[in-house]
Amino acid sequence: MYRPFSAPILNRPLHATATAGAQAAADLGDLPNWRLEDLYPSPASEEYRNDLAKAETDSLAFEAKWKGKLAEAALKAGDEGIGAAVRKFEALEDLMGKIGSYAGLTYFSDTTNPANGKFYGDAQAKLTDLASHLLFFSLELNRIDDAVIDAAFATDALAAHYRPWLIDLRLDKPYQLDDKLEQLFLEKSMTGAGAFNRLFDETMASLTFNVDGEELPLEVTLSMLQEPEPEARRKAAQALTATFKANSRVFTLITNTLAKDKEISDRWRGFEDIADSRHLANRVEREVVDALAAAVKDAYPRLSHRYYQMKAKWLGMEQMEFWDRNAPLPETPTALISWADAKETVLSAYHGFAPEMSEIAERFFSGGWIDAPVRPGKAPGAFAHPTVPSAHPYVLVNYMGKPRDVMTLAHELGHGVHQVLAGEQGALMASTPLTLAETASVFGEMLTFRALLEKTTDDSERKAMLAQKVEDMINTVVRQIAFYEFERKVHTARKEGELTAEDIGKLWLSVQSESLGPAIRISEGYETYWSYIPHFIHSPFYVYAYAFGDCLVNSLYAVYQKADGGFQDKYFELLKAGGSKHYSELLAPFGLDASDPSFWAKGLSMLEGLIDELEALDKA
């Protein structure tokens, strides 16, 4: 079922890096802006207006032809069969997805531009209205007996083609409401959760942070937490705290409203656990996620606690302040990495794994599919948006020339390669559940990191690289599971009534102190840092997908290192599958089973091994 464009996931916003100043920007080279003209020439273009009109005409015609007739169509084949109906529905999904993607990407290019906001809002409203005419389709399909659908697979070639989508759709059947209620939920989403998502985005984009009298945007201020000078990090942390506190009423209202909105929806649909709707959307079993979370929490002392104790010693501190967590080591190179060098680094690493992977990634550079500069109003962080199979994906980064920016570029291009390959499945089956959505991105990072590490012969430089990778993995695994536990606490507590900013801050500190360990002092002000994490707003309980993906890729990479041959072919088959197969089926060719409790321990062992290597270098 079409969903209007929502905010893309901003991947690992804490990894965003920046360096203020025109000279620094000049050192980076010519940073590309994306070519949204590949979708439409402009919001006022005839092409855009024509497609919007076509979407309306086709949606109404689809409703008139198929509503109330799907049970009968399931008994036929050819142009009047259920497969033909799904194919037409898929064409509508692609068309409406293109319209929504263009509006969303235009908006996220500059969320502070009122014209962009109006364009985005109008497009969302129109697409939501059209989606209400298509809502019957999935609901009616799920009322058809399983035996009738199974018979259609045998007699209708088109239905057989869409079998994975139809089977997957039926997993939602126990949680469906009647048609009128579903339509109400859909139409009210624009003035409910959707409105509060937009309020968060526009509020966050408009915030500034005062550092030594200079008003800085979020990206630049966050980047100062990675400055070599402790005083610069302290000032940035205090600036972040001051602005978050000044806006705490807004962020608290948004959090309370969205948590209550989710509780209402879950209660009406009959979900038992607060995260069950996310697990269903991810097509992953609750016990698998519970096992992941338990394994990571059990490993806190061996991973984050141990590493941060080592880092405190390297920085000459008995205990680090929270703003020192991402501080660079003294050995860390300070030279900026130009855009051209970043491009060469990532493409070379991808080519070393498989030329096809590098060729696909290169299209993002040559085709204008990447938006790289930091600018006022632009969405913070980074994301890869798939748009629709008839077009191509786009990548947004805020490139500032730090080593972590190169890793972020490798991460997002991994998503982009995945989206290009999965696009072969068509609009209905290209989307990858979150269980595997981070696979290609994290794998791309690992390839880039390993390629750089192999070229490094200097022990101090190797130590800095290993430390940076360990911190990235801790942020991706330990921190994201802590985020997941925080969300569980917030949504559970919200059932008992509204939460104050102080209530939410206490829940935040409880999970942060547990995950970070005794080597980091949780000073006053850190209780506000839950405010800016976009995942909590746009996609509740999304965050465990990062830990899932990182641990999975660690196991996958271990298989790659031991493989005699054929790994690349199996890997590309996994990416090409999109959402057409369950993750367990896609992992089986690699001999991996995420339902095995030991699976997560194996994935975490790679991170532990990197910490071991750092410890050995430190003693050498």
Coordinates of C-alpha atoms in Angstrom, one line a residue:
M1 CA 0.0 0.0 0.0
Y2 CA 1.4 3.4 -1.0
R3 CA 2.6 5.5 1.9
P4 CA 3.3 9.2 1.3
F5 CA 7.0 10.1 1.4
S6 CA 8.3 10.2 4.9
A7 CA 11.5 11.6 6.2
P8 CA 14.4 9.4 5.1
I9 CA 16.4 7.7 7.9
L10 CA 19.2 9.9 8.8
N11 CA 22.0 7.4 9.2
R12 CA 24.1 7.7 12.3
P13 CA 23.7 11.5 12.9
L14 CA 26.3 11.4 15.7
H15 CA 28.9 10.6 13.0
A16 CA 28.2 13.8 11.1
T17 CA 31.4 15.8 10.8
A18 CA 32.0 19.4 9.9
T19 CA 34.7 22.0 9.7
A20 CA 33.6 25.6 9.7
G21 CA 35.2 28.2 7.4
A22 CA 35.4 29.0 3.7
Q23 CA 39.0 27.8 3.4
A24 CA 38.1 24.3 4.7
A25 CA 35.3 24.1 2.2
A26 CA 37.6 25.1 -0.6
D27 CA 40.1 22.4 0.4
L28 CA 37.4 19.8 -0.2
G29 CA 37.1 20.5 -3.9
D30 CA 33.9 20.7 -6.0
L31 CA 31.1 19.2 -3.9
P32 CA 28.2 17.9 -6.0
N33 CA 24.6 18.9 -5.7
W34 CA 22.0 16.3 -6.8
R35 CA 20.1 16.6 -10.0
L36 CA 16.4 16.3 -9.0
E37 CA 15.6 17.3 -12.6
D38 CA 16.0 13.6 -13.4
L39 CA 12.6 13.3 -11.6
Y40 CA 10.9 16.6 -12.7
P41 CA 12.2 19.9 -14.1
S42 CA 10.6 21.9 -11.3
P43 CA 7.7 21.8 -8.9
A44 CA 5.8 24.0 -11.4
S45 CA 6.7 22.0 -14.5
E46 CA 4.1 20.6 -16.8
E47 CA 5.6 17.1 -16.4
Y48 CA 5.0 17.2 -12.7
R49 CA 1.4 18.5 -13.1
N50 CA 0.7 15.9 -15.8
D51 CA 1.9 13.0 -13.6
L52 CA -0.1 14.3 -10.6
A53 CA -3.2 14.4 -12.9
K54 CA -2.5 10.9 -14.3
A55 CA -2.1 9.6 -10.7
E56 CA -5.5 10.9 -9.9
T57 CA -7.2 9.6 -13.0
D58 CA -5.5 6.2 -12.8
S59 CA -6.3 5.8 -9.1
L60 CA -10.0 6.5 -9.6
A61 CA -10.1 4.2 -12.6
F62 CA -8.4 1.4 -10.6
E63 CA -10.9 1.8 -7.8
A64 CA -13.8 1.7 -10.2
K65 CA -12.5 -1.4 -12.0
W66 CA -11.4 -3.6 -9.1
K67 CA -13.1 -2.6 -5.9
G68 CA -15.4 -5.3 -4.7
K69 CA -14.3 -7.6 -7.5
L70 CA -11.0 -9.1 -6.3
A71 CA -12.5 -12.3 -5.0
E72 CA -13.9 -12.9 -8.5
A73 CA -10.7 -11.9 -10.1
A74 CA -8.8 -14.4 -8.1
L75 CA -10.7 -17.1 -10.0
K76 CA -9.5 -15.8 -13.4
A77 CA -6.3 -15.3 -15.3
G78 CA -5.0 -12.9 -17.9
D79 CA -6.3 -9.3 -18.1
E80 CA -9.1 -10.0 -15.7
G81 CA -7.1 -12.0 -13.2
I82 CA -5.6 -11.0 -9.8
G83 CA -2.1 -10.8 -11.3
A84 CA -3.2 -8.1 -13.8
A85 CA -4.7 -6.1 -10.9
V86 CA -1.5 -6.3 -8.9
R87 CA 0.5 -5.2 -11.9
K88 CA -1.7 -2.1 -12.4
F89 CA -1.4 -1.4 -8.7
E90 CA 2.4 -1.6 -9.0
A91 CA 2.4 0.9 -11.8
L92 CA 0.4 3.3 -9.6
E93 CA 2.9 2.7 -6.7
D94 CA 5.7 3.6 -9.0
L95 CA 4.1 6.8 -10.3
M96 CA 2.9 8.0 -6.9
G97 CA 6.2 7.1 -5.4
K98 CA 8.1 9.2 -7.9
I99 CA 5.8 12.2 -7.2
G100 CA 6.3 11.8 -3.4
S101 CA 10.0 11.3 -3.7
Y102 CA 10.5 14.4 -5.7
A103 CA 8.5 16.5 -3.2
G104 CA 10.3 15.0 -0.3
L105 CA 13.8 15.4 -1.7
T106 CA 13.1 19.0 -2.7
Y107 CA 11.9 19.6 0.9
F108 CA 14.9 18.0 2.5
S109 CA 17.2 20.0 0.3
D110 CA 16.2 23.0 2.3
T111 CA 13.5 22.5 5.0
T112 CA 13.6 26.1 6.0
N113 CA 12.3 27.3 2.6
P114 CA 8.6 28.0 3.0
A115 CA 8.0 27.3 -0.7
N116 CA 9.5 23.8 -0.3
G117 CA 7.4 23.2 2.8
K118 CA 4.2 24.1 1.0
F119 CA 5.1 22.0 -2.0
Y120 CA 5.9 19.0 0.2
G121 CA 2.8 19.5 2.3
D122 CA 0.5 19.9 -0.7
A123 CA 2.0 16.8 -2.4
Q124 CA 1.6 14.8 0.8
A125 CA -2.0 15.8 1.1
K126 CA -2.8 15.0 -2.5
L127 CA -1.1 11.6 -2.4
T128 CA -2.8 10.7 0.8
D129 CA -6.1 11.5 -0.8
L130 CA -5.3 9.3 -3.7
A131 CA -4.1 6.6 -1.5
S132 CA -7.5 6.5 0.2
H133 CA -8.9 5.3 -3.1
L134 CA -6.4 2.5 -3.3
L135 CA -6.7 1.4 0.4
F136 CA -9.3 -1.2 -0.5
F137 CA -6.9 -3.2 -2.5
S138 CA -4.7 -4.7 0.2
L139 CA -7.6 -5.0 2.6
E140 CA -9.8 -6.9 0.1
L141 CA -6.9 -9.1 -1.0
N142 CA -6.5 -10.2 2.5
R143 CA -10.1 -11.2 2.8
I144 CA -9.7 -13.8 0.0
D145 CA -9.3 -17.4 1.3
D146 CA -5.8 -18.7 1.3
A147 CA -6.8 -21.7 -0.8
V148 CA -8.2 -19.4 -3.5
I149 CA -5.0 -17.3 -3.6
D150 CA -2.9 -20.5 -3.7
A151 CA -4.9 -21.8 -6.6
A152 CA -4.4 -18.4 -8.4
F153 CA -0.6 -19.0 -8.2
A154 CA -1.1 -22.2 -10.2
T155 CA -3.4 -20.8 -12.9
D156 CA -2.3 -17.2 -13.3
A157 CA 1.3 -16.5 -14.4
L158 CA 1.2 -12.9 -13.3
A159 CA -0.2 -13.8 -9.9
A160 CA 2.6 -16.4 -9.5
H161 CA 5.1 -13.6 -10.3
Y162 CA 3.8 -11.5 -7.4
R163 CA 3.5 -14.5 -5.1
P164 CA 6.2 -13.1 -2.7
W165 CA 4.4 -9.8 -2.3
L166 CA 1.0 -11.4 -1.9
I167 CA 2.3 -13.9 0.7
D168 CA 4.1 -11.1 2.5
L169 CA 1.0 -8.9 2.5
R170 CA -1.0 -11.6 4.3
L171 CA 1.2 -11.3 7.3
D172 CA -0.6 -8.1 8.1
K173 CA -4.0 -9.7 8.0
P174 CA -4.4 -10.3 11.7
Y175 CA -3.8 -6.6 12.4
Q176 CA -6.1 -5.2 9.8
L177 CA -9.1 -3.1 10.8
D178 CA -12.3 -2.7 8.8
D179 CA -12.1 -0.6 5.7
K180 CA -13.6 2.6 7.2
L181 CA -11.2 2.6 10.1
E182 CA -8.2 2.0 7.9
Q183 CA -9.3 4.9 5.7
L184 CA -9.7 7.1 8.8
F185 CA -6.2 6.1 10.0
L186 CA -4.7 6.9 6.6
E187 CA -6.4 10.3 6.1
K188 CA -5.7 11.4 9.7
S189 CA -2.0 10.5 9.5
M190 CA -1.4 13.9 7.7
T191 CA -2.7 15.9 10.7
G192 CA -1.4 13.4 13.3
A193 CA 1.9 11.6 13.2
G194 CA 2.9 13.2 9.8
A195 CA 2.4 16.7 11.1
F196 CA 4.5 16.1 14.2
N197 CA 7.2 14.5 12.1
R198 CA 7.3 17.7 9.9
L199 CA 7.3 19.9 13.0
F200 CA 10.4 18.0 14.3
D201 CA 12.2 18.4 11.0
E202 CA 11.5 22.1 10.6
T203 CA 12.3 22.9 14.2
M204 CA 15.6 21.0 14.1
A205 CA 16.6 22.6 10.8
S206 CA 15.9 26.1 12.2
L207 CA 18.0 25.6 15.4
T208 CA 21.3 27.4 15.9
F209 CA 23.9 26.8 18.6
N210 CA 25.9 29.6 20.1
V211 CA 29.6 28.8 20.3
D212 CA 31.8 31.8 21.3
G213 CA 29.2 34.2 20.0
E214 CA 28.8 32.5 16.7
E215 CA 25.5 30.9 15.7
L216 CA 26.2 27.5 14.2
P217 CA 23.9 24.9 12.7
L218 CA 23.5 21.4 14.2
E219 CA 26.0 19.7 11.8
V220 CA 28.8 22.0 12.6
T221 CA 28.2 22.0 16.3
L222 CA 28.0 18.2 16.5
S223 CA 31.3 18.0 14.6
M224 CA 33.0 20.1 17.2
L225 CA 32.6 17.1 19.6
Q226 CA 35.3 15.5 17.4
E227 CA 37.8 18.5 17.7
P228 CA 41.2 17.7 19.2
E229 CA 41.0 20.5 21.8
P230 CA 39.0 19.6 24.9
E231 CA 37.8 23.1 25.4
A232 CA 36.3 23.2 21.9
R233 CA 34.4 20.0 22.7
R234 CA 33.2 21.4 26.0
K235 CA 31.9 24.6 24.4
A236 CA 30.1 22.6 21.7
A237 CA 28.5 20.3 24.3
Q238 CA 27.3 23.3 26.3
A239 CA 25.9 25.0 23.2
L240 CA 24.0 21.9 22.3
T241 CA 22.6 21.6 25.8
A242 CA 21.5 25.2 25.9
T243 CA 19.6 25.0 22.6
F244 CA 18.1 21.6 23.4
K245 CA 16.9 22.9 26.8
A246 CA 15.4 26.1 25.3
N247 CA 13.4 23.9 22.9
S248 CA 12.6 21.1 25.3
R249 CA 8.9 21.9 25.5
V250 CA 8.5 21.3 21.7
F251 CA 10.6 18.1 21.7
T252 CA 8.7 16.8 24.7
L253 CA 5.3 17.5 23.2
I254 CA 6.4 15.8 19.9
T255 CA 7.7 12.7 21.8
N256 CA 4.6 12.4 24.0
T257 CA 2.2 12.9 21.1
L258 CA 3.9 10.4 18.8
A259 CA 4.3 7.8 21.5
K260 CA 0.6 8.1 22.4
D261 CA -0.4 8.0 18.7
K262 CA 1.6 4.8 18.3
E263 CA 0.0 3.3 21.4
I264 CA -3.5 4.0 20.1
S265 CA -2.7 2.4 16.7
D266 CA -1.1 -0.6 18.3
R267 CA -4.0 -1.1 20.7
W268 CA -6.6 -0.9 17.9
R269 CA -4.6 -3.3 15.8
G270 CA -4.0 -5.8 18.6
F271 CA -0.2 -5.7 18.9
E272 CA 1.0 -7.2 22.2
D273 CA 4.4 -5.6 22.6
I274 CA 5.3 -2.0 22.0
A275 CA 7.8 -3.0 19.3
D276 CA 5.7 -5.7 17.6
S277 CA 4.5 -3.4 14.8
R278 CA 8.1 -2.7 13.9
H279 CA 9.1 -6.4 14.1
L280 CA 6.2 -7.1 11.7
A281 CA 7.3 -4.4 9.3
N282 CA 10.8 -5.8 9.4
R283 CA 9.5 -9.3 9.0
V284 CA 11.6 -10.4 11.9
E285 CA 10.6 -12.5 15.0
R286 CA 10.5 -10.8 18.3
E287 CA 12.6 -13.5 19.9
V288 CA 15.4 -12.8 17.4
V289 CA 15.5 -9.1 18.3
D290 CA 15.3 -9.9 22.0
A291 CA 18.3 -12.3 21.6
L292 CA 20.3 -9.6 19.7
A293 CA 19.5 -7.0 22.4
A294 CA 20.4 -9.4 25.2
A295 CA 23.7 -10.4 23.6
V296 CA 24.8 -6.7 23.1
K297 CA 23.8 -5.7 26.6
D298 CA 25.7 -8.7 28.0
A299 CA 28.7 -7.6 26.0
Y300 CA 28.7 -3.9 27.2
P301 CA 31.6 -4.6 29.7
R302 CA 33.8 -6.4 27.1
L303 CA 33.1 -3.7 24.4
S304 CA 32.2 -0.1 25.2
H305 CA 33.2 -0.2 28.9
R306 CA 36.6 -1.7 28.1
Y307 CA 37.3 0.5 25.1
Y308 CA 36.4 3.8 26.8
Q309 CA 38.6 2.9 29.7
M310 CA 41.5 2.5 27.2
K311 CA 40.6 5.7 25.5
A312 CA 40.5 7.7 28.7
K313 CA 44.1 6.6 29.4
W314 CA 45.2 7.5 25.8
L315 CA 43.7 11.0 26.3
G316 CA 45.5 11.3 29.7
M317 CA 42.2 11.3 31.7
E318 CA 41.1 9.3 34.6
Q319 CA 37.5 9.7 33.4
M320 CA 36.2 11.3 30.1
E321 CA 33.4 13.7 30.0
F322 CA 30.5 12.7 27.8
W323 CA 31.7 15.3 25.2
D324 CA 35.0 13.4 24.9
R325 CA 33.5 10.2 23.7
N326 CA 34.2 10.8 20.0
A327 CA 37.3 12.9 20.5
P328 CA 40.1 12.0 18.1
L329 CA 43.2 10.3 19.4
P330 CA 46.5 12.3 19.3
E331 CA 47.6 10.0 16.5
T332 CA 44.6 10.8 14.3
P333 CA 45.5 12.6 11.0
T334 CA 44.1 16.1 10.9
A335 CA 44.4 16.8 7.2
L336 CA 41.1 17.1 5.3
I337 CA 40.2 14.6 2.7
S338 CA 39.1 16.1 -0.6
W339 CA 36.0 14.9 -2.3
A340 CA 38.0 13.5 -5.2
D341 CA 40.1 11.4 -2.8
A342 CA 37.0 10.2 -0.9
K343 CA 35.5 9.1 -4.2
E344 CA 38.6 7.3 -5.3
T345 CA 38.9 5.6 -1.8
V346 CA 35.4 4.2 -1.9
L347 CA 35.2 3.2 -5.5
S348 CA 38.6 1.5 -5.3
A349 CA 37.5 -0.5 -2.2
Y350 CA 34.3 -1.5 -3.9
H351 CA 36.2 -2.5 -7.1
G352 CA 38.5 -4.7 -5.1
F353 CA 35.5 -6.7 -4.0
A354 CA 33.6 -6.7 -7.3
P355 CA 34.0 -4.4 -10.3
E356 CA 30.2 -4.4 -10.8
M357 CA 29.8 -2.9 -7.3
S358 CA 32.2 -0.1 -8.2
E359 CA 30.5 0.5 -11.6
I360 CA 27.1 1.0 -9.9
A361 CA 28.5 3.3 -7.2
E362 CA 30.2 5.4 -9.9
R363 CA 26.9 6.2 -11.4
F364 CA 26.0 8.2 -8.3
F365 CA 29.0 10.5 -9.0
S366 CA 28.7 10.8 -12.7
G367 CA 24.9 11.0 -12.8
G368 CA 24.4 13.7 -10.2
W369 CA 22.7 11.4 -7.7
I370 CA 24.6 12.8 -4.7
D371 CA 24.1 16.0 -2.7
A372 CA 27.3 16.6 -0.6
P373 CA 27.7 20.2 0.6
V374 CA 26.6 21.5 4.0
R375 CA 24.2 24.4 3.6
P376 CA 21.6 26.1 5.8
G377 CA 18.3 24.3 6.0
K378 CA 19.6 21.1 4.4
A379 CA 18.6 17.9 6.3
P380 CA 21.4 16.9 8.7
G381 CA 23.1 13.5 8.8
A382 CA 23.0 11.3 5.7
F383 CA 20.6 9.1 3.9
A384 CA 20.1 7.1 0.7
H385 CA 16.6 7.4 -0.7
P386 CA 15.5 4.7 -3.3
T387 CA 12.8 6.8 -5.0
V388 CA 11.2 4.2 -7.4
P389 CA 12.5 1.5 -9.7
S390 CA 11.6 3.6 -12.8
A391 CA 14.0 6.3 -11.7
H392 CA 17.2 6.0 -9.6
P393 CA 18.2 6.4 -5.9
Y394 CA 19.7 9.6 -4.4
V395 CA 22.2 10.0 -1.7
L396 CA 22.5 12.9 0.7
V397 CA 25.6 13.5 2.9
N398 CA 27.0 16.5 4.6
Y399 CA 30.6 16.1 3.6
M400 CA 33.3 17.9 5.6
G401 CA 36.4 16.0 4.8
K402 CA 37.0 14.0 7.9
P403 CA 37.8 10.2 7.8
R404 CA 34.3 9.5 9.2
D405 CA 32.8 11.4 6.3
V406 CA 34.5 8.9 3.9
M407 CA 33.0 6.0 5.9
T408 CA 29.6 7.7 5.8
L409 CA 29.9 8.0 2.0
A410 CA 30.8 4.3 1.7
H411 CA 27.8 3.5 3.9
E412 CA 25.3 5.5 1.9
L413 CA 26.7 4.2 -1.4
G414 CA 26.2 0.7 -0.1
H415 CA 22.6 1.5 0.4
G416 CA 22.5 3.0 -3.1
V417 CA 24.0 -0.1 -4.8
H418 CA 21.5 -2.2 -2.9
Q419 CA 18.6 0.0 -4.1
V420 CA 19.8 -0.2 -7.7
L421 CA 20.1 -3.9 -7.7
A422 CA 16.8 -4.5 -5.8
G423 CA 15.0 -2.2 -8.2
E424 CA 14.9 -5.1 -10.6
Q425 CA 12.1 -6.6 -8.4
G426 CA 9.7 -3.7 -9.2
A427 CA 8.0 -1.2 -7.0
L428 CA 6.2 -3.8 -4.8
M429 CA 9.1 -6.1 -4.1
A430 CA 12.2 -3.9 -4.2
S431 CA 11.9 -2.6 -0.7
T432 CA 14.2 -4.4 1.7
P433 CA 13.0 -5.1 5.3
L434 CA 15.2 -3.4 7.9
T435 CA 16.6 -6.8 8.9
L436 CA 18.7 -6.6 5.7
A437 CA 18.4 -2.9 4.9
E438 CA 21.8 -2.1 6.6
T439 CA 23.6 -5.1 5.1
A440 CA 25.1 -3.5 2.0
S441 CA 25.8 -0.2 3.7
V442 CA 27.7 -1.7 6.6
F443 CA 29.4 -4.1 4.2
G444 CA 30.5 -1.2 2.1
E445 CA 32.0 0.5 5.1
M446 CA 33.8 -2.6 6.1
L447 CA 35.3 -3.0 2.6
T448 CA 36.5 0.6 2.7
F449 CA 38.0 0.3 6.1
R450 CA 39.8 -2.9 5.3
A451 CA 41.2 -1.5 2.1
L452 CA 42.6 1.6 4.0
L453 CA 43.9 -0.5 6.8
E454 CA 45.8 -2.8 4.5
K455 CA 47.7 0.2 3.1
T456 CA 48.7 1.4 6.5
T457 CA 52.2 0.5 7.7
D458 CA 52.7 3.1 10.5
D459 CA 51.6 1.7 13.9
S460 CA 50.4 5.0 15.2
E461 CA 48.2 5.6 12.1
R462 CA 47.0 2.0 12.3
K463 CA 46.0 2.6 15.9
A464 CA 44.0 5.7 15.1
M465 CA 42.2 3.9 12.2
L466 CA 41.4 0.9 14.4
A467 CA 40.1 3.2 17.2
Q468 CA 37.9 5.1 14.8
K469 CA 36.5 1.9 13.4
V470 CA 35.9 0.5 16.9
E471 CA 34.1 3.7 17.9
D472 CA 31.9 3.6 14.7
M473 CA 31.0 0.0 15.5
I474 CA 30.2 0.8 19.1
N475 CA 28.0 3.7 17.9
T476 CA 26.4 1.3 15.5
V477 CA 25.9 -1.7 17.8
V478 CA 26.1 -0.7 21.5
R479 CA 24.7 2.8 21.1
Q480 CA 21.8 1.7 18.9
I481 CA 20.7 -1.1 21.3
A482 CA 20.9 1.5 24.1
F483 CA 18.6 3.7 21.9
Y484 CA 16.3 0.7 21.5
E485 CA 16.1 0.2 25.2
F486 CA 15.5 3.9 25.7
E487 CA 12.6 3.8 23.3
R488 CA 11.1 0.8 25.1
K489 CA 11.3 2.7 28.4
V490 CA 9.7 5.9 26.9
H491 CA 6.8 4.1 25.2
T492 CA 6.2 1.9 28.3
A493 CA 6.2 4.9 30.6
R494 CA 4.0 6.9 28.3
K495 CA 1.2 4.4 28.7
E496 CA 0.8 5.7 32.3
G497 CA 0.5 9.3 31.3
E498 CA 2.4 12.3 29.8
L499 CA 6.1 12.5 30.4
T500 CA 8.0 15.6 31.3
A501 CA 11.3 16.6 29.8
E502 CA 12.9 15.6 33.1
D503 CA 11.2 12.2 33.0
I504 CA 12.5 11.5 29.5
G505 CA 15.9 12.8 30.5
K506 CA 16.1 10.3 33.4
L507 CA 15.2 7.4 31.1
W508 CA 17.9 8.6 28.7
L509 CA 20.6 8.8 31.3
S510 CA 19.7 5.4 32.7
V511 CA 20.4 3.6 29.4
Q512 CA 23.4 5.8 28.6
S513 CA 25.3 5.2 31.8
E514 CA 24.6 1.5 31.5
S515 CA 26.0 1.3 27.9
L516 CA 28.9 3.8 28.2
G517 CA 30.3 2.5 31.4
P518 CA 32.3 4.0 34.3
A519 CA 35.0 5.6 32.1
I520 CA 32.6 8.3 30.9
R521 CA 31.2 10.9 33.3
I522 CA 27.6 11.8 32.6
S523 CA 27.7 15.5 33.4
E524 CA 24.7 17.9 33.6
G525 CA 23.3 18.7 30.3
Y526 CA 23.5 15.3 28.7
E527 CA 20.0 14.5 29.8
T528 CA 18.8 16.6 26.8
Y529 CA 20.6 14.7 24.1
W530 CA 17.7 12.5 23.3
S531 CA 16.0 15.5 21.7
Y532 CA 17.7 15.5 18.3
I533 CA 17.7 11.8 17.4
P534 CA 15.5 11.6 14.3
H535 CA 15.0 7.9 14.4
F536 CA 12.8 8.2 17.5
I537 CA 10.5 10.5 15.6
H538 CA 10.4 9.1 12.1
S539 CA 10.6 5.4 12.6
P540 CA 10.1 4.2 16.2
F541 CA 12.3 1.2 17.1
Y542 CA 14.2 1.4 13.8
V543 CA 17.5 1.7 15.6
Y544 CA 18.0 -2.0 16.3
A545 CA 18.3 -2.5 12.5
Y546 CA 21.8 -0.9 12.8
A547 CA 23.0 -3.4 15.4
F548 CA 21.3 -6.2 13.4
G549 CA 23.0 -5.2 10.2
D550 CA 26.5 -4.6 11.8
C551 CA 26.5 -8.0 13.6
L552 CA 25.2 -9.7 10.5
V553 CA 27.8 -8.1 8.3
N554 CA 30.6 -9.1 10.7
S555 CA 29.5 -12.7 10.3
L556 CA 29.1 -12.2 6.6
Y557 CA 32.5 -10.7 6.2
A558 CA 34.0 -13.6 8.2
V559 CA 32.5 -15.9 5.6
Y560 CA 33.9 -13.8 2.8
Q561 CA 37.4 -13.9 4.2
K562 CA 37.3 -17.7 4.3
A563 CA 35.5 -18.3 1.0
D564 CA 37.4 -19.9 -1.8
G565 CA 35.2 -18.3 -4.4
G566 CA 31.6 -17.6 -5.4
F567 CA 30.9 -15.3 -2.4
Q568 CA 30.4 -12.3 -4.6
D569 CA 27.8 -14.0 -6.7
K570 CA 25.8 -15.1 -3.7
Y571 CA 26.1 -11.6 -2.2
F572 CA 24.7 -10.0 -5.3
E573 CA 21.8 -12.4 -5.3
L574 CA 21.1 -11.4 -1.7
L575 CA 21.0 -7.7 -2.8
K576 CA 19.0 -8.3 -5.9
A577 CA 16.3 -10.1 -4.0
G578 CA 15.1 -6.9 -2.3
G579 CA 12.0 -7.8 -0.3
S580 CA 11.1 -10.9 -2.3
K581 CA 12.5 -13.3 0.3
H582 CA 12.7 -13.7 4.1
Y583 CA 16.1 -12.8 5.6
S584 CA 16.5 -16.4 6.8
E585 CA 16.2 -17.7 3.2
L586 CA 18.8 -15.1 2.0
L587 CA 21.3 -15.9 4.7
A588 CA 21.1 -19.7 4.3
P589 CA 23.5 -19.9 1.3
F590 CA 26.2 -18.3 3.5
G591 CA 25.6 -20.9 6.3
L592 CA 24.2 -18.2 8.6
D593 CA 21.2 -18.5 10.9
A594 CA 20.1 -15.4 12.9
S595 CA 17.7 -17.5 15.0
D596 CA 20.7 -19.4 16.5
P597 CA 21.5 -17.7 19.8
S598 CA 25.2 -18.0 19.1
F599 CA 24.9 -16.0 15.9
W600 CA 25.0 -12.6 17.7
A601 CA 28.0 -13.6 19.8
K602 CA 29.9 -14.4 16.6
G603 CA 29.1 -11.0 15.1
L604 CA 30.2 -9.2 18.3
S605 CA 33.4 -11.2 18.4
M606 CA 34.8 -9.2 15.5
L607 CA 34.4 -5.9 17.4
E608 CA 36.0 -7.5 20.5
G609 CA 38.8 -8.7 18.3
L610 CA 39.5 -5.2 17.0
I611 CA 39.6 -4.0 20.7
D612 CA 42.1 -6.8 21.4
E613 CA 44.3 -5.6 18.5
L614 CA 44.2 -2.1 19.8
E615 CA 45.2 -3.3 23.3
A616 CA 48.1 -5.2 21.8
L617 CA 49.3 -2.2 19.8
D618 CA 49.1 -0.2 23.0
K619 CA 51.4 -2.6 24.8
A620 CA 53.8 -2.9 22.0

